[in-house]
Coordinates of C-alpha atoms in Angstrom, one line a residue:
M5 CA 6.9 3.3 -42.1
A6 CA 7.6 6.3 -44.3
L7 CA 4.8 5.2 -46.7
Y8 CA 2.4 4.7 -43.8
G9 CA 3.1 8.2 -42.5
L10 CA 2.9 9.8 -45.9
A11 CA -0.3 7.9 -46.8
S12 CA -1.8 8.8 -43.4
T13 CA -0.9 12.5 -43.8
V14 CA -2.5 12.6 -47.3
G15 CA -5.5 10.7 -46.0
A16 CA -6.1 13.2 -43.1
L17 CA -6.0 16.2 -45.4
A18 CA -8.0 14.5 -48.1
G19 CA -10.6 13.3 -45.6
G20 CA -11.0 16.7 -44.1
L21 CA -11.5 18.3 -47.5
A22 CA -13.9 15.5 -48.6
A23 CA -15.9 15.8 -45.4
D24 CA -16.3 19.5 -45.9
R25 CA -17.4 19.0 -49.5
W26 CA -19.6 15.9 -49.3
G27 CA -20.4 15.6 -45.7
R28 CA -19.1 13.5 -42.8
V29 CA -21.2 10.4 -43.1
P30 CA -20.5 9.7 -46.8
T31 CA -16.8 10.4 -46.3
L32 CA -16.6 8.1 -43.2
M33 CA -18.3 5.4 -45.1
A34 CA -15.9 5.7 -48.0
T35 CA -12.9 5.7 -45.8
Y36 CA -14.0 2.6 -43.9
V37 CA -14.6 0.8 -47.2
L38 CA -11.1 1.9 -48.5
R39 CA -9.5 0.7 -45.2
G40 CA -11.2 -2.6 -45.6
L41 CA -10.2 -3.1 -49.2
G42 CA -6.6 -2.2 -48.3
A43 CA -6.6 -4.7 -45.4
L44 CA -8.0 -7.4 -47.6
A45 CA -5.4 -6.7 -50.3
L46 CA -2.6 -7.0 -47.7
A47 CA -4.0 -10.3 -46.5
L48 CA -3.9 -11.9 -50.0
P49 CA -1.5 -14.8 -50.0
G50 CA 1.2 -14.6 -52.6
M51 CA 0.7 -11.0 -53.4
P52 CA 3.3 -9.7 -55.8
A53 CA 5.8 -7.4 -54.2
A54 CA 4.9 -4.6 -56.6
W55 CA 1.3 -4.6 -55.2
F56 CA 2.4 -4.3 -51.6
Y57 CA 3.1 -0.6 -51.6
P58 CA -0.2 0.5 -53.2
A59 CA -2.1 -1.9 -50.9
M60 CA -0.3 -0.4 -47.9
A61 CA -1.1 3.1 -49.0
L62 CA -4.7 2.1 -49.5
A63 CA -4.9 0.5 -46.1
A64 CA -3.1 3.3 -44.3
G65 CA -4.3 6.4 -46.1
P66 CA -7.9 6.5 -44.8
I67 CA -6.9 5.7 -41.2
F68 CA -6.2 9.3 -40.2
A69 CA -9.1 10.6 -42.3
T70 CA -11.4 8.9 -39.9
V71 CA -9.6 10.3 -36.9
T72 CA -9.9 13.9 -38.1
I73 CA -13.6 13.6 -39.1
N74 CA -14.5 11.9 -35.8
T75 CA -12.7 14.5 -33.8
V76 CA -14.6 17.3 -35.4
H77 CA -17.8 15.4 -35.1
T78 CA -17.2 14.7 -31.4
F79 CA -16.3 18.4 -30.8
E80 CA -19.6 19.5 -32.4
L81 CA -21.7 16.9 -30.5
V82 CA -20.4 17.8 -27.0
G83 CA -19.6 21.5 -27.5
P84 CA -16.5 23.5 -26.5
Q85 CA -17.1 23.2 -22.8
R86 CA -16.7 19.5 -22.7
A87 CA -14.7 18.8 -25.8
G88 CA -11.3 18.6 -24.0
L89 CA -12.5 16.1 -21.5
I90 CA -14.4 13.9 -24.0
L91 CA -11.5 14.0 -26.5
G92 CA -9.1 13.1 -23.7
V93 CA -11.3 10.2 -22.6
R94 CA -11.7 9.0 -26.2
F95 CA -7.9 9.0 -26.6
V96 CA -7.3 7.0 -23.4
V97 CA -10.0 4.5 -24.3
H98 CA -8.4 4.1 -27.7
Q99 CA -5.0 3.5 -26.2
V100 CA -6.3 1.0 -23.6
A101 CA -8.3 -0.9 -26.3
A102 CA -5.2 -1.0 -28.5
A103 CA -3.1 -2.5 -25.7
V104 CA -5.8 -5.0 -24.5
S105 CA -7.2 -6.2 -27.9
P106 CA -4.2 -8.3 -29.0
Y107 CA -4.3 -10.1 -25.7
A108 CA -8.1 -10.5 -25.8
S109 CA -8.0 -11.8 -29.3
G110 CA -5.8 -14.7 -28.2
L111 CA -8.2 -15.9 -25.5

């Protein structure tokens, strides 16, 4: 869990800096590719134990980069008058989807 938290913190800061420098869309694309590569690496059967930690960092690091970039993007799209409501709805939908999706995937 410590590695997940550390990688996510670094990813959030790096994602914000990268989005400011290279733009949101290229940064989001890169973070989704990195997340996918990390997930694929974690799914490899017989992965050596020494590779687990770098694979976990690669999978976890970009997660919060996408959160920070999407939050700013949402705020800019809806404006400050509706940002609180929309971000709150987005948070609730995410939590409901996270709770329902494991059940739904087993149907």
